[in-house]
CSV table of C-alpha atoms in Angstrom, one decimal:
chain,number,residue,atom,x,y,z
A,1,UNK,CA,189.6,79.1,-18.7
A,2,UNK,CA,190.5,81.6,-15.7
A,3,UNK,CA,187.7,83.7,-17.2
A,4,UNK,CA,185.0,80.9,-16.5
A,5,UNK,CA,186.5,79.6,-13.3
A,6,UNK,CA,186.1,83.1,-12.3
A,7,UNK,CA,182.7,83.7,-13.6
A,8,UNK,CA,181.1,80.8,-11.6
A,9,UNK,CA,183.1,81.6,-8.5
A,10,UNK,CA,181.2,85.5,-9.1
A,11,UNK,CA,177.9,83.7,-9.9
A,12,UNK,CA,178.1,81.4,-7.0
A,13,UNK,CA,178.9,84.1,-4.4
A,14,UNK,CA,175.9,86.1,-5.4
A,15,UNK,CA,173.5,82.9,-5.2
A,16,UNK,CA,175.4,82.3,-1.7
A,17,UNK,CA,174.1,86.3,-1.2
A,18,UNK,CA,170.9,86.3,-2.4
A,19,UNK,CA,169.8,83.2,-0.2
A,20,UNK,CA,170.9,84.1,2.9
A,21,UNK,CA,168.5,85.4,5.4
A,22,UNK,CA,168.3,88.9,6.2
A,23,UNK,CA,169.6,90.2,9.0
A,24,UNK,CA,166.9,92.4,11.1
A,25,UNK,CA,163.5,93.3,11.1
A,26,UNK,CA,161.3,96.2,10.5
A,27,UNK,CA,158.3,96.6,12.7
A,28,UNK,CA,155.5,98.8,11.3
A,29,UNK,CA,152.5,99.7,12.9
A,30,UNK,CA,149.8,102.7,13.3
A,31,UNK,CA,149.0,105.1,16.5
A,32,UNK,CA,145.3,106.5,16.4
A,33,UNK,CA,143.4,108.7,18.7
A,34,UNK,CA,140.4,106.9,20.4
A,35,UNK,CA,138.0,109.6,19.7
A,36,UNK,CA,135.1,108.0,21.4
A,37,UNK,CA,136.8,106.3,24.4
A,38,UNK,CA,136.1,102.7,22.8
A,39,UNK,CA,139.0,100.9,23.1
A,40,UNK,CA,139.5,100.0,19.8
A,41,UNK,CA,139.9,102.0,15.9
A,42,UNK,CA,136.3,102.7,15.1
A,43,UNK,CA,135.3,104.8,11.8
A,44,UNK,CA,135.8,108.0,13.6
A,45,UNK,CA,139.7,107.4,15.1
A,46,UNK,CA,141.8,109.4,13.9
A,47,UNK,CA,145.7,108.5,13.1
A,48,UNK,CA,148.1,110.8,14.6
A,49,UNK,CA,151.1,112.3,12.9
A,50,UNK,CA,154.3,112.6,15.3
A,51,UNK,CA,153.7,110.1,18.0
A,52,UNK,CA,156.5,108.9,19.6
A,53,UNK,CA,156.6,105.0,20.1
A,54,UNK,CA,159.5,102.5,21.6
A,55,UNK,CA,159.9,99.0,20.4
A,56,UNK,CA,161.3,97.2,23.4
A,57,UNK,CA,162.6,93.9,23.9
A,58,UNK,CA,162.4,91.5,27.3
A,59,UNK,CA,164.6,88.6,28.1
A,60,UNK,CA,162.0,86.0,28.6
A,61,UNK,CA,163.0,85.1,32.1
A,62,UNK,CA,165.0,87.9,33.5
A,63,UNK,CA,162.7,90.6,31.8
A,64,UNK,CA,165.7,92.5,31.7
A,65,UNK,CA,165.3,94.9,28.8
A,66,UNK,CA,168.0,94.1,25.8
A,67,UNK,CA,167.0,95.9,23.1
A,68,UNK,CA,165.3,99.4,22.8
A,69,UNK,CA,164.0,101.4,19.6
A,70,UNK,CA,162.5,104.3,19.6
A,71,UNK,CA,160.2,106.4,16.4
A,72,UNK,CA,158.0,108.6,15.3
A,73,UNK,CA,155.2,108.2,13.4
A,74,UNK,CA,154.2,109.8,9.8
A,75,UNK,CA,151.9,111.9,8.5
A,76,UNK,CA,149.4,108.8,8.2
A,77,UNK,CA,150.2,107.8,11.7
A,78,UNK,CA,152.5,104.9,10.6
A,79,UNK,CA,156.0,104.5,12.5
A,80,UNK,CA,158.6,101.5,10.7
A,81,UNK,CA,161.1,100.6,13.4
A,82,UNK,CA,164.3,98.2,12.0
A,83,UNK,CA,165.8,96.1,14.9
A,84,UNK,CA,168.8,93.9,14.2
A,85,UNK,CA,169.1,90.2,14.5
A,86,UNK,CA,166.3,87.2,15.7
A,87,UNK,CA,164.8,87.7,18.8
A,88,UNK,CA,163.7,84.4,19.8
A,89,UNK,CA,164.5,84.5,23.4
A,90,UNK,CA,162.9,87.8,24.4
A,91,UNK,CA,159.5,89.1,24.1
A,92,UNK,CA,159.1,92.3,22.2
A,93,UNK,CA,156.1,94.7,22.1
A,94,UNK,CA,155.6,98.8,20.4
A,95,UNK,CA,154.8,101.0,23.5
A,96,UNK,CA,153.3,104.6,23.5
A,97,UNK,CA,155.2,106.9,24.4
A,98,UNK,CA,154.3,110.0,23.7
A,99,UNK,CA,151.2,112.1,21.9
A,100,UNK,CA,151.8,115.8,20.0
A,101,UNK,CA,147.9,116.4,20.5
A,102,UNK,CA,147.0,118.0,23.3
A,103,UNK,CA,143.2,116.8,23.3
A,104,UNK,CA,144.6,113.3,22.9
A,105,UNK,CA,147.4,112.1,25.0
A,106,UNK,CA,145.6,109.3,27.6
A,107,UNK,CA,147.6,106.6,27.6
A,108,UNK,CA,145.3,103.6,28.5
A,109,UNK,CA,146.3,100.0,29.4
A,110,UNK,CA,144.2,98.5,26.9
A,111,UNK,CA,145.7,99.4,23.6
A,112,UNK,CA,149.0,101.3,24.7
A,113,UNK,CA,151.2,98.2,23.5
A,114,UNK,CA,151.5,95.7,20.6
A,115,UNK,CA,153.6,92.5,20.9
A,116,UNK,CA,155.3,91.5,17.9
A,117,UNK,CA,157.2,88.1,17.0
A,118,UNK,CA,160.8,89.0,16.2
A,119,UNK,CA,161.9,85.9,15.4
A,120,UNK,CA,162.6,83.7,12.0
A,121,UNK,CA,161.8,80.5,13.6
A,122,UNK,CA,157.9,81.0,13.8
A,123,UNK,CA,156.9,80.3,10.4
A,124,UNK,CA,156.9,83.9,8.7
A,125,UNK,CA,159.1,84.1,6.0
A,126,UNK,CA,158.6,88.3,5.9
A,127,UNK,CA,161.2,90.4,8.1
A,128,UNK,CA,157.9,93.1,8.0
A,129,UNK,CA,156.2,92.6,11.1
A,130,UNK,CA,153.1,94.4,11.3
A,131,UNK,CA,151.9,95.6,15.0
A,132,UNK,CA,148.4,96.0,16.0
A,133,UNK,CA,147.4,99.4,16.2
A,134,UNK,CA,147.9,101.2,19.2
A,135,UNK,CA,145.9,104.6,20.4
A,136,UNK,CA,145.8,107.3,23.0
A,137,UNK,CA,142.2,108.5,24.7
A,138,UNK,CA,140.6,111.4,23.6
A,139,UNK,CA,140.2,113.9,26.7
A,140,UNK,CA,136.1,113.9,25.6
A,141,UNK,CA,134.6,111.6,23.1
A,142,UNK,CA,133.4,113.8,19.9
A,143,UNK,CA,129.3,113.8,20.2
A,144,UNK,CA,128.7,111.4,17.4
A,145,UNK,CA,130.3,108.5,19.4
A,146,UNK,CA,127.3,107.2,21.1
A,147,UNK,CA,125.6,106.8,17.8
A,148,UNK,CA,128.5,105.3,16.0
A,149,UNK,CA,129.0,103.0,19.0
A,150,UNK,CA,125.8,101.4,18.6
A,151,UNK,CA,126.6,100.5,15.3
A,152,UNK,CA,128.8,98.2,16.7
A,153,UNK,CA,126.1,97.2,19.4
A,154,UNK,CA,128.0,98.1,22.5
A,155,UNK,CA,125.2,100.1,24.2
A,156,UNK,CA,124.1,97.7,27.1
A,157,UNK,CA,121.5,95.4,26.2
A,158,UNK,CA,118.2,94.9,28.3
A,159,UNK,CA,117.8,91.1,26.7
């Protein structure tokens, strides 16, 4: 009889365990090199290996910064960042920090940041949040960017 009382009690606390929420996030996300200057991953970016990024998080009103997390990204240009606890009063975004190539470090104001929900009462059920991809300038853009870009019909248009 102690045997089954204890059974349940085991089975119950691992139901309890396995329902509850988990307790953090992890962030993931992808740092390129804009090797034609567009502003955006085209065919020809390239992801960059050892970038260092910071995942940092803003009191809504104050700005004051509360939480701060930084990576590295790697070898396919991917970082994952894990940040404790819901974030629901602070807005939190993956910033560029810092480029190992030389011929790529511009940081730009365009696509230098990604903002990412941190917070369980939005609807995701996931604690993988995935950040837009963010990318430092290429000093030059390669030769076969002005081609490639008007595959994407950027060029300005007469009509």
């Amino acid at each position: 009889m102690a045997a089954a009382l204890w059974l349940c009690a085991l089975a119950a606390s691992v139901a309890v365990a396995a329902a509850a929420p988990p307790v953090g996030f992890t962030i993931q996300g992808r740092v390129y090199c804009d090797t034609c200057r567009a502003g955006f991953v085209t065919s020809a970016s390239e992801y960059i290996a050892g970038a260092k990024v910071r995942l940092q998080c803003k009191h809504f009103d104050s700005e004051e910064v509360k939480h701060q997390v930084e990576g590295v990204t790697d070898e396919s240009g991917t970082y994952r960042l894990l940040l404790e606890d819901d974030h629901q009063e602070e807005i939190c975004e993956v910033l560029l920090l810092e480029s190992p190539r030389k011929d790529c470090a511009e940081i730009e104001g365009r696509r230098d940041s990604a903002r990412v929900s941190l917070t369980r009462n939005n609807g995701m059920a996931s604690e993988v949040r995935y950040a837009n991809p963010i990318g430092f300038l290429r000093d030059e853009p390669l030769p076969n960017c002005g081609v490639l870009l008007q595959q994407y019909a950027l060029g300005d248009a007469d009509d």
